[in-house]
């Protein structure tokens, strides 16, 4: 499309690097100055972004929610790839400050490891739930303490006891117990790898009170490059800590946002809850806000907003050192 939103020409291609080079040659026929706009679904567009960025092209990512107005205003109806492509292009022309695509850095390795660990933990939780049902059937009084079945020693003790019991239920319970042990070993191995990478890439972030290696890795992976945010306020908007006004009758107040990246928001929430419990400056802030008339959730919102700025500065510092 040109700068006025008029279509210059469509092209559909396959998703191999050879086809992406052919796409570049086709685009060169419409002028030397161009910007590529892609829908922000990086698992699907990663190869396209890698090939075009390696060729020196400029790309921006369009969040899917920005496509809806362009699609509604179009004269065509339905949903298809050409309709979506036109909506992406018009949204990119209409919106300023869209995030610029860039090649993945080492933070992607952390995100992959963190996501894989979370999948394994969820799988282990499902196995533990099944194991508890079998143990209850074998002996209603056999109820291991909560959060005790993620340790190898406890699982070994259960496996030893199951070895003395006959029947299919005991056989299935023993198989699930061995599965839990294998998952725990794999989780512990990945967690150790995450800690090493997090300490290498974000020591300033780990130095924050209440921020452990796993939380730091989650923040690094979900941020996907702090330099793509133009300011601390933009980062706060992205992670859902920017305040939302909910005032009426001349009473001004704000509440916690339910928008933004919820994984990042949960990581900041963990830091805030830890600091509210054992970090004196955070405790003083919450007490001061409550004394000024804020409720507990409003005081927590203020603390999370301050933490967002602190995390943003720490990540900017790390990015400057790496750069």
mmCIF file of C-alpha atoms in Angstrom:
data_model
loop_
_atom_site.group_PDB
_atom_site.id
_atom_site.type_symbol
_atom_site.label_atom_id
_atom_site.label_comp_id
_atom_site.label_asym_id
_atom_site.label_seq_id
_atom_site.Cartn_x
_atom_site.Cartn_y
_atom_site.Cartn_z
ATOM 1 C CA UNK A 1 0.000 0.000 0.000
ATOM 2 C CA UNK A 2 1.009 3.605 -0.474
ATOM 3 C CA UNK A 3 0.929 6.247 2.226
ATOM 4 C CA UNK A 4 -2.754 6.950 1.574
ATOM 5 C CA UNK A 5 -3.837 3.333 2.089
ATOM 6 C CA UNK A 6 -4.340 2.527 -1.600
ATOM 7 C CA UNK A 7 -3.353 -0.973 -2.566
ATOM 8 C CA UNK A 8 -0.438 -1.105 -5.013
ATOM 9 C CA UNK A 9 -0.487 -4.843 -5.498
ATOM 10 C CA UNK A 10 -0.945 -8.146 -3.665
ATOM 11 C CA UNK A 11 1.368 -11.156 -3.555
ATOM 12 C CA UNK A 12 1.041 -14.533 -1.876
ATOM 13 C CA UNK A 13 4.113 -16.659 -1.277
ATOM 14 C CA UNK A 14 5.210 -19.759 0.588
ATOM 15 C CA UNK A 15 7.103 -19.661 3.887
ATOM 16 C CA UNK A 16 10.601 -20.794 2.896
ATOM 17 C CA UNK A 17 13.647 -18.520 2.789
ATOM 18 C CA UNK A 18 13.763 -18.881 -1.001
ATOM 19 C CA UNK A 19 10.199 -17.577 -1.269
ATOM 20 C CA UNK A 20 10.987 -14.728 1.115
ATOM 21 C CA UNK A 21 13.827 -13.626 -1.177
ATOM 22 C CA UNK A 22 11.393 -13.651 -4.088
ATOM 23 C CA UNK A 23 9.075 -11.508 -1.972
ATOM 24 C CA UNK A 24 11.906 -9.009 -1.469
ATOM 25 C CA UNK A 25 12.514 -8.766 -5.202
ATOM 26 C CA UNK A 26 8.795 -8.197 -5.794
ATOM 27 C CA UNK A 27 8.648 -5.457 -3.137
ATOM 28 C CA UNK A 28 11.693 -3.716 -4.637
ATOM 29 C CA UNK A 29 9.622 -3.047 -7.728
ATOM 30 C CA UNK A 30 7.366 -0.702 -5.721
ATOM 31 C CA UNK A 31 10.139 1.634 -4.501
ATOM 32 C CA UNK A 32 13.227 1.606 -2.346
ATOM 33 C CA UNK A 33 11.645 3.011 0.838
ATOM 34 C CA UNK A 34 9.271 0.591 2.510
ATOM 35 C CA UNK A 35 8.203 -0.757 5.890
ATOM 36 C CA UNK A 36 6.957 -4.288 6.430
ATOM 37 C CA UNK A 37 4.040 -4.805 8.805
ATOM 38 C CA UNK A 38 3.384 -8.231 10.321
ATOM 39 C CA UNK A 39 0.701 -9.403 12.691
ATOM 40 C CA UNK A 40 2.249 -9.889 16.135
ATOM 41 C CA UNK A 41 2.143 -13.687 16.346
ATOM 42 C CA UNK A 42 5.841 -14.446 16.504
ATOM 43 C CA UNK A 43 5.681 -18.221 16.539
ATOM 44 C CA UNK A 44 4.145 -18.001 13.061
ATOM 45 C CA UNK A 45 6.158 -15.083 11.653
ATOM 46 C CA UNK A 46 9.580 -15.796 13.151
ATOM 47 C CA UNK A 47 11.130 -17.155 9.958
ATOM 48 C CA UNK A 48 9.757 -14.323 7.846
ATOM 49 C CA UNK A 49 11.083 -11.751 10.314
ATOM 50 C CA UNK A 50 14.487 -13.422 10.451
ATOM 51 C CA UNK A 51 14.877 -13.473 6.667
ATOM 52 C CA UNK A 52 13.698 -9.894 6.090
ATOM 53 C CA UNK A 53 15.667 -8.418 8.986
ATOM 54 C CA UNK A 54 18.795 -10.227 7.817
ATOM 55 C CA UNK A 55 18.292 -8.492 4.456
ATOM 56 C CA UNK A 56 18.279 -5.088 6.188
ATOM 57 C CA UNK A 57 14.528 -4.471 5.959
ATOM 58 C CA UNK A 58 12.529 -2.498 8.526
ATOM 59 C CA UNK A 59 9.556 -4.226 10.140
ATOM 60 C CA UNK A 60 6.884 -3.302 12.674
ATOM 61 C CA UNK A 61 4.590 -5.634 14.602
ATOM 62 C CA UNK A 62 0.863 -4.925 14.639
ATOM 63 C CA UNK A 63 -1.091 -6.233 17.666
ATOM 64 C CA UNK A 64 -4.139 -8.218 16.504
ATOM 65 C CA UNK A 65 -6.587 -5.946 18.352
ATOM 66 C CA UNK A 66 -5.554 -3.003 16.135
ATOM 67 C CA UNK A 67 -6.697 -4.889 13.043
ATOM 68 C CA UNK A 68 -10.368 -4.920 14.044
ATOM 69 C CA UNK A 69 -11.152 -1.264 13.144
ATOM 70 C CA UNK A 70 -9.416 -1.623 9.771
ATOM 71 C CA UNK A 71 -11.308 -4.837 9.039
ATOM 72 C CA UNK A 72 -14.661 -3.341 10.086
ATOM 73 C CA UNK A 73 -14.122 -0.267 7.906
ATOM 74 C CA UNK A 74 -13.243 -2.315 4.821
ATOM 75 C CA UNK A 75 -15.691 -2.789 1.978
ATOM 76 C CA UNK A 76 -15.072 -6.532 1.971
ATOM 77 C CA UNK A 77 -16.658 -8.961 4.410
ATOM 78 C CA UNK A 78 -15.515 -12.186 5.972
ATOM 79 C CA UNK A 79 -12.075 -13.341 7.004
ATOM 80 C CA UNK A 80 -9.292 -14.403 4.685
ATOM 81 C CA UNK A 81 -5.559 -13.899 4.313
ATOM 82 C CA UNK A 82 -5.939 -11.002 1.816
ATOM 83 C CA UNK A 83 -8.452 -9.267 4.119
ATOM 84 C CA UNK A 84 -6.155 -9.735 7.133
ATOM 85 C CA UNK A 85 -3.137 -8.495 5.162
ATOM 86 C CA UNK A 86 -4.981 -5.325 4.196
ATOM 87 C CA UNK A 87 -6.083 -4.791 7.828
ATOM 88 C CA UNK A 88 -2.497 -5.192 9.050
ATOM 89 C CA UNK A 89 -1.176 -2.710 6.493
ATOM 90 C CA UNK A 90 -3.823 -0.086 7.237
ATOM 91 C CA UNK A 91 -3.352 -0.461 10.984
ATOM 92 C CA UNK A 92 0.391 0.108 10.518
ATOM 93 C CA UNK A 93 -0.305 3.266 8.485
ATOM 94 C CA UNK A 94 -2.778 4.546 11.071
ATOM 95 C CA UNK A 95 -0.887 3.833 14.303
ATOM 96 C CA UNK A 96 2.327 5.528 15.442
ATOM 97 C CA UNK A 97 4.893 3.995 17.735
ATOM 98 C CA UNK A 98 4.315 0.350 16.858
ATOM 99 C CA UNK A 99 7.034 -1.976 18.188
ATOM 100 C CA UNK A 100 9.857 -2.545 15.727
ATOM 101 C CA UNK A 101 10.723 -6.154 14.962
ATOM 102 C CA UNK A 102 14.250 -7.254 15.769
ATOM 103 C CA UNK A 103 16.208 -10.483 15.770
ATOM 104 C CA UNK A 104 15.839 -12.611 18.875
ATOM 105 C CA UNK A 105 18.528 -12.249 21.504
ATOM 106 C CA UNK A 106 19.645 -14.529 24.337
ATOM 107 C CA UNK A 107 16.485 -13.660 26.277
ATOM 108 C CA UNK A 108 14.539 -15.979 23.958
ATOM 109 C CA UNK A 109 16.533 -18.941 25.291
ATOM 110 C CA UNK A 110 15.396 -18.012 28.771
ATOM 111 C CA UNK A 111 11.786 -17.750 27.697
ATOM 112 C CA UNK A 112 11.899 -21.158 26.013
ATOM 113 C CA UNK A 113 13.404 -22.731 29.122
ATOM 114 C CA UNK A 114 10.920 -21.029 31.451
ATOM 115 C CA UNK A 115 7.954 -22.068 29.306
ATOM 116 C CA UNK A 116 9.225 -25.647 29.117
ATOM 117 C CA UNK A 117 9.709 -25.771 32.884
ATOM 118 C CA UNK A 118 6.166 -24.509 33.453
ATOM 119 C CA UNK A 119 4.808 -27.195 31.122
ATOM 120 C CA UNK A 120 6.700 -29.865 33.048
ATOM 121 C CA UNK A 121 5.463 -28.504 36.392
ATOM 122 C CA UNK A 122 1.878 -28.588 35.118
ATOM 123 C CA UNK A 123 2.374 -32.157 33.895
ATOM 124 C CA UNK A 124 3.813 -33.175 37.277
ATOM 125 C CA UNK A 125 0.873 -31.552 39.081
ATOM 126 C CA UNK A 126 -1.582 -33.599 37.030
ATOM 127 C CA UNK A 127 0.393 -36.759 37.804
ATOM 128 C CA UNK A 128 0.472 -35.924 41.519
ATOM 129 C CA UNK A 129 -3.307 -35.462 41.542
ATOM 130 C CA UNK A 130 -3.779 -38.905 39.989
ATOM 131 C CA UNK A 131 -1.299 -40.383 42.444
ATOM 132 C CA UNK A 132 -3.202 -38.989 45.420
ATOM 133 C CA UNK A 133 -6.418 -40.623 44.208
ATOM 134 C CA UNK A 134 -4.687 -44.004 43.949
ATOM 135 C CA UNK A 135 -3.076 -43.626 47.385
ATOM 136 C CA UNK A 136 -6.452 -42.745 48.884
ATOM 137 C CA UNK A 137 -7.977 -45.854 47.307
ATOM 138 C CA UNK A 138 -5.207 -48.044 48.693
ATOM 139 C CA UNK A 139 -5.432 -46.526 52.153
ATOM 140 C CA UNK A 140 -7.836 -43.660 53.033
ATOM 141 C CA UNK A 141 -5.448 -42.632 55.795
ATOM 142 C CA UNK A 142 -2.523 -42.352 53.395
ATOM 143 C CA UNK A 143 -2.479 -38.594 52.750
ATOM 144 C CA UNK A 144 0.977 -37.112 52.096
ATOM 145 C CA UNK A 145 1.332 -33.483 53.272
ATOM 146 C CA UNK A 146 0.593 -30.747 50.753
ATOM 147 C CA UNK A 147 3.514 -29.773 48.524
ATOM 148 C CA UNK A 148 5.519 -32.778 49.629
ATOM 149 C CA UNK A 149 5.334 -34.836 46.425
ATOM 150 C CA UNK A 150 7.727 -32.614 44.494
ATOM 151 C CA UNK A 151 10.730 -33.968 46.409
ATOM 152 C CA UNK A 152 12.631 -37.055 45.335
ATOM 153 C CA UNK A 153 13.062 -38.418 48.870
ATOM 154 C CA UNK A 154 9.312 -38.418 49.562
ATOM 155 C CA UNK A 155 8.576 -40.064 46.218
ATOM 156 C CA UNK A 156 11.198 -42.749 46.903
ATOM 157 C CA UNK A 157 9.556 -43.472 50.257
ATOM 158 C CA UNK A 158 6.136 -43.843 48.592
ATOM 159 C CA UNK A 159 7.586 -46.085 45.889
ATOM 160 C CA UNK A 160 9.184 -48.313 48.513
ATOM 161 C CA UNK A 161 5.874 -48.657 50.374
ATOM 162 C CA UNK A 162 3.950 -49.357 47.147
ATOM 163 C CA UNK A 163 6.355 -52.182 46.342
ATOM 164 C CA UNK A 164 4.890 -54.184 49.237
ATOM 165 C CA UNK A 165 1.273 -53.823 48.044
ATOM 166 C CA UNK A 166 -0.404 -56.132 45.481
ATOM 167 C CA UNK A 167 -2.910 -55.238 42.801
ATOM 168 C CA UNK A 168 -3.285 -53.077 39.702
ATOM 169 C CA UNK A 169 -3.939 -49.895 41.691
ATOM 170 C CA UNK A 170 -0.595 -50.199 43.449
ATOM 171 C CA UNK A 171 1.065 -50.961 40.097
ATOM 172 C CA UNK A 172 -0.389 -47.810 38.503
ATOM 173 C CA UNK A 173 0.493 -45.717 41.541
ATOM 174 C CA UNK A 174 4.105 -46.949 41.379
ATOM 175 C CA UNK A 175 4.317 -46.052 37.671
ATOM 176 C CA UNK A 176 2.964 -42.562 38.350
ATOM 177 C CA UNK A 177 5.398 -42.159 41.252
ATOM 178 C CA UNK A 178 8.329 -42.997 39.006
ATOM 179 C CA UNK A 179 6.975 -40.527 36.432
ATOM 180 C CA UNK A 180 6.842 -37.809 39.102
ATOM 181 C CA UNK A 181 10.438 -38.555 40.090
ATOM 182 C CA UNK A 182 11.631 -38.301 36.483
ATOM 183 C CA UNK A 183 9.747 -35.037 35.982
ATOM 184 C CA UNK A 184 11.183 -33.607 39.192
ATOM 185 C CA UNK A 185 14.732 -34.427 38.103
ATOM 186 C CA UNK A 186 14.135 -32.787 34.725
ATOM 187 C CA UNK A 187 12.536 -29.718 36.342
ATOM 188 C CA UNK A 188 15.450 -29.329 38.747
ATOM 189 C CA UNK A 189 17.947 -29.619 35.889
ATOM 190 C CA UNK A 190 16.175 -26.966 33.805
ATOM 191 C CA UNK A 191 15.809 -24.707 36.837
ATOM 192 C CA UNK A 192 19.562 -24.860 37.451
ATOM 193 C CA UNK A 193 20.163 -23.922 33.803
ATOM 194 C CA UNK A 194 17.714 -21.015 34.118
ATOM 195 C CA UNK A 195 19.489 -19.730 37.217
ATOM 196 C CA UNK A 196 22.855 -19.692 35.473
ATOM 197 C CA UNK A 197 21.508 -17.815 32.445
ATOM 198 C CA UNK A 198 19.521 -15.351 34.581
ATOM 199 C CA UNK A 199 22.554 -14.543 36.718
ATOM 200 C CA UNK A 200 24.577 -13.929 33.553
ATOM 201 C CA UNK A 201 22.011 -11.780 31.755
ATOM 202 C CA UNK A 202 20.297 -9.863 34.568
ATOM 203 C CA UNK A 203 22.370 -9.580 37.764
ATOM 204 C CA UNK A 204 20.892 -6.127 38.449
ATOM 205 C CA UNK A 205 17.393 -7.576 38.267
ATOM 206 C CA UNK A 206 18.191 -10.454 40.612
ATOM 207 C CA UNK A 207 19.680 -7.933 43.058
ATOM 208 C CA UNK A 208 16.217 -6.407 43.561
ATOM 209 C CA UNK A 209 14.635 -7.508 46.858
ATOM 210 C CA UNK A 210 12.010 -10.153 46.208
ATOM 211 C CA UNK A 211 13.190 -11.024 42.694
ATOM 212 C CA UNK A 212 14.601 -14.525 42.391
ATOM 213 C CA UNK A 213 16.249 -16.122 39.393
ATOM 214 C CA UNK A 214 13.022 -17.683 38.094
ATOM 215 C CA UNK A 215 11.118 -14.393 38.358
ATOM 216 C CA UNK A 216 13.977 -12.539 36.671
ATOM 217 C CA UNK A 217 14.006 -15.100 33.866
ATOM 218 C CA UNK A 218 10.250 -14.704 33.399
ATOM 219 C CA UNK A 219 10.599 -10.903 33.198
ATOM 220 C CA UNK A 220 13.474 -11.108 30.708
ATOM 221 C CA UNK A 221 11.707 -13.627 28.504
ATOM 222 C CA UNK A 222 8.337 -11.843 28.449
ATOM 223 C CA UNK A 223 9.894 -8.414 27.850
ATOM 224 C CA UNK A 224 11.533 -9.793 24.666
ATOM 225 C CA UNK A 225 14.005 -6.907 24.524
ATOM 226 C CA UNK A 226 13.534 -3.862 26.737
ATOM 227 C CA UNK A 227 14.803 -1.508 24.027
ATOM 228 C CA UNK A 228 11.561 -1.938 22.091
ATOM 229 C CA UNK A 229 9.779 0.171 24.739
ATOM 230 C CA UNK A 230 10.234 3.898 24.222
ATOM 231 C CA UNK A 231 9.769 4.789 27.923
ATOM 232 C CA UNK A 232 9.086 3.432 31.378
ATOM 233 C CA UNK A 233 5.446 4.451 30.940
ATOM 234 C CA UNK A 234 5.160 2.366 27.771
ATOM 235 C CA UNK A 235 6.627 -0.613 29.628
ATOM 236 C CA UNK A 236 4.133 -0.089 32.467
ATOM 237 C CA UNK A 237 1.295 -0.029 29.953
ATOM 238 C CA UNK A 238 2.592 -3.263 28.445
ATOM 239 C CA UNK A 239 2.836 -5.110 31.766
ATOM 240 C CA UNK A 240 -0.506 -3.872 33.085
ATOM 241 C CA UNK A 241 0.733 -1.715 35.986
ATOM 242 C CA UNK A 242 -0.269 1.628 34.437
ATOM 243 C CA UNK A 243 -3.103 3.061 36.576
ATOM 244 C CA UNK A 244 -6.658 3.096 35.285
ATOM 245 C CA UNK A 245 -8.878 6.020 36.390
ATOM 246 C CA UNK A 246 -12.200 4.894 37.893
ATOM 247 C CA UNK A 247 -13.309 8.104 39.563
ATOM 248 C CA UNK A 248 -16.725 9.729 39.667
ATOM 249 C CA UNK A 249 -18.526 12.419 41.711
ATOM 250 C CA UNK A 250 -15.306 14.480 41.788
ATOM 251 C CA UNK A 251 -13.480 11.760 43.692
ATOM 252 C CA UNK A 252 -10.264 10.852 41.889
ATOM 253 C CA UNK A 253 -8.939 7.332 42.334
ATOM 254 C CA UNK A 254 -7.325 4.546 40.309
ATOM 255 C CA UNK A 255 -7.404 0.784 40.336
ATOM 256 C CA UNK A 256 -5.264 -2.144 39.215
ATOM 257 C CA UNK A 257 -5.294 -2.772 35.500
ATOM 258 C CA UNK A 258 -6.573 -6.071 34.150
ATOM 259 C CA UNK A 259 -4.953 -5.531 30.754
ATOM 260 C CA UNK A 260 -1.411 -5.969 29.511
ATOM 261 C CA UNK A 261 0.931 -8.952 29.635
ATOM 262 C CA UNK A 262 -0.415 -11.007 32.533
ATOM 263 C CA UNK A 263 2.745 -13.102 32.838
ATOM 264 C CA UNK A 264 4.815 -9.962 33.395
ATOM 265 C CA UNK A 265 2.166 -8.605 35.727
ATOM 266 C CA UNK A 266 2.236 -11.807 37.784
ATOM 267 C CA UNK A 267 6.031 -11.607 38.079
ATOM 268 C CA UNK A 268 5.831 -8.011 39.332
ATOM 269 C CA UNK A 269 3.031 -9.051 41.691
ATOM 270 C CA UNK A 270 5.275 -11.708 43.246
ATOM 271 C CA UNK A 271 8.011 -9.142 43.816
ATOM 272 C CA UNK A 272 5.505 -6.677 45.292
ATOM 273 C CA UNK A 273 4.015 -9.232 47.684
ATOM 274 C CA UNK A 274 7.473 -10.284 48.868
ATOM 275 C CA UNK A 275 8.589 -6.689 49.411
ATOM 276 C CA UNK A 276 5.331 -5.838 51.192
ATOM 277 C CA UNK A 277 6.090 -8.619 53.637
ATOM 278 C CA UNK A 278 9.783 -8.095 54.366
ATOM 279 C CA UNK A 279 11.228 -4.995 52.607
ATOM 280 C CA UNK A 280 11.085 -1.847 54.804
ATOM 281 C CA UNK A 281 10.904 0.772 51.986
ATOM 282 C CA UNK A 282 7.965 -1.057 50.409
ATOM 283 C CA UNK A 283 6.265 -1.399 53.774
ATOM 284 C CA UNK A 284 6.710 2.318 54.403
ATOM 285 C CA UNK A 285 5.211 3.148 50.984
ATOM 286 C CA UNK A 286 2.150 0.986 51.595
ATOM 287 C CA UNK A 287 1.673 2.404 55.097
ATOM 288 C CA UNK A 288 1.977 5.959 53.754
ATOM 289 C CA UNK A 289 -0.561 5.333 51.016
ATOM 290 C CA UNK A 290 -3.015 3.744 53.434
ATOM 291 C CA UNK A 291 -2.618 6.684 55.796
ATOM 292 C CA UNK A 292 -3.522 8.953 52.872
ATOM 293 C CA UNK A 293 -6.810 7.142 52.347
ATOM 294 C CA UNK A 294 -5.889 4.404 49.865
ATOM 295 C CA UNK A 295 -7.164 0.874 50.337
ATOM 296 C CA UNK A 296 -4.927 -2.170 50.358
ATOM 297 C CA UNK A 297 -5.316 -2.887 46.644
ATOM 298 C CA UNK A 298 -4.722 0.747 45.701
ATOM 299 C CA UNK A 299 -1.540 0.820 47.796
ATOM 300 C CA UNK A 300 -0.405 -2.398 46.132
ATOM 301 C CA UNK A 301 -1.102 -0.870 42.723
ATOM 302 C CA UNK A 302 1.187 2.058 43.530
ATOM 303 C CA UNK A 303 3.929 -0.316 44.678
ATOM 304 C CA UNK A 304 3.675 -2.393 41.484
ATOM 305 C CA UNK A 305 3.839 0.775 39.373
ATOM 306 C CA UNK A 306 7.017 1.846 41.175
ATOM 307 C CA UNK A 307 8.471 -1.626 40.740
ATOM 308 C CA UNK A 308 7.740 -1.471 37.015
ATOM 309 C CA UNK A 309 9.949 1.616 36.743
ATOM 310 C CA UNK A 310 12.696 -0.024 38.814
ATOM 311 C CA UNK A 311 12.607 -3.166 36.651
ATOM 312 C CA UNK A 312 12.619 -1.039 33.491
ATOM 313 C CA UNK A 313 15.729 0.823 34.616
ATOM 314 C CA UNK A 314 17.472 -2.411 35.611
ATOM 315 C CA UNK A 315 16.760 -3.958 32.225
ATOM 316 C CA UNK A 316 17.894 -0.793 30.438
ATOM 317 C CA UNK A 317 21.152 -0.920 32.392
ATOM 318 C CA UNK A 318 21.729 -4.541 31.418
ATOM 319 C CA UNK A 319 20.897 -3.808 27.767
ATOM 320 C CA UNK A 320 23.393 -0.916 27.732
ATOM 321 C CA UNK A 321 26.138 -3.138 29.152
ATOM 322 C CA UNK A 322 25.454 -5.872 26.609
ATOM 323 C CA UNK A 323 25.264 -3.354 23.761
#
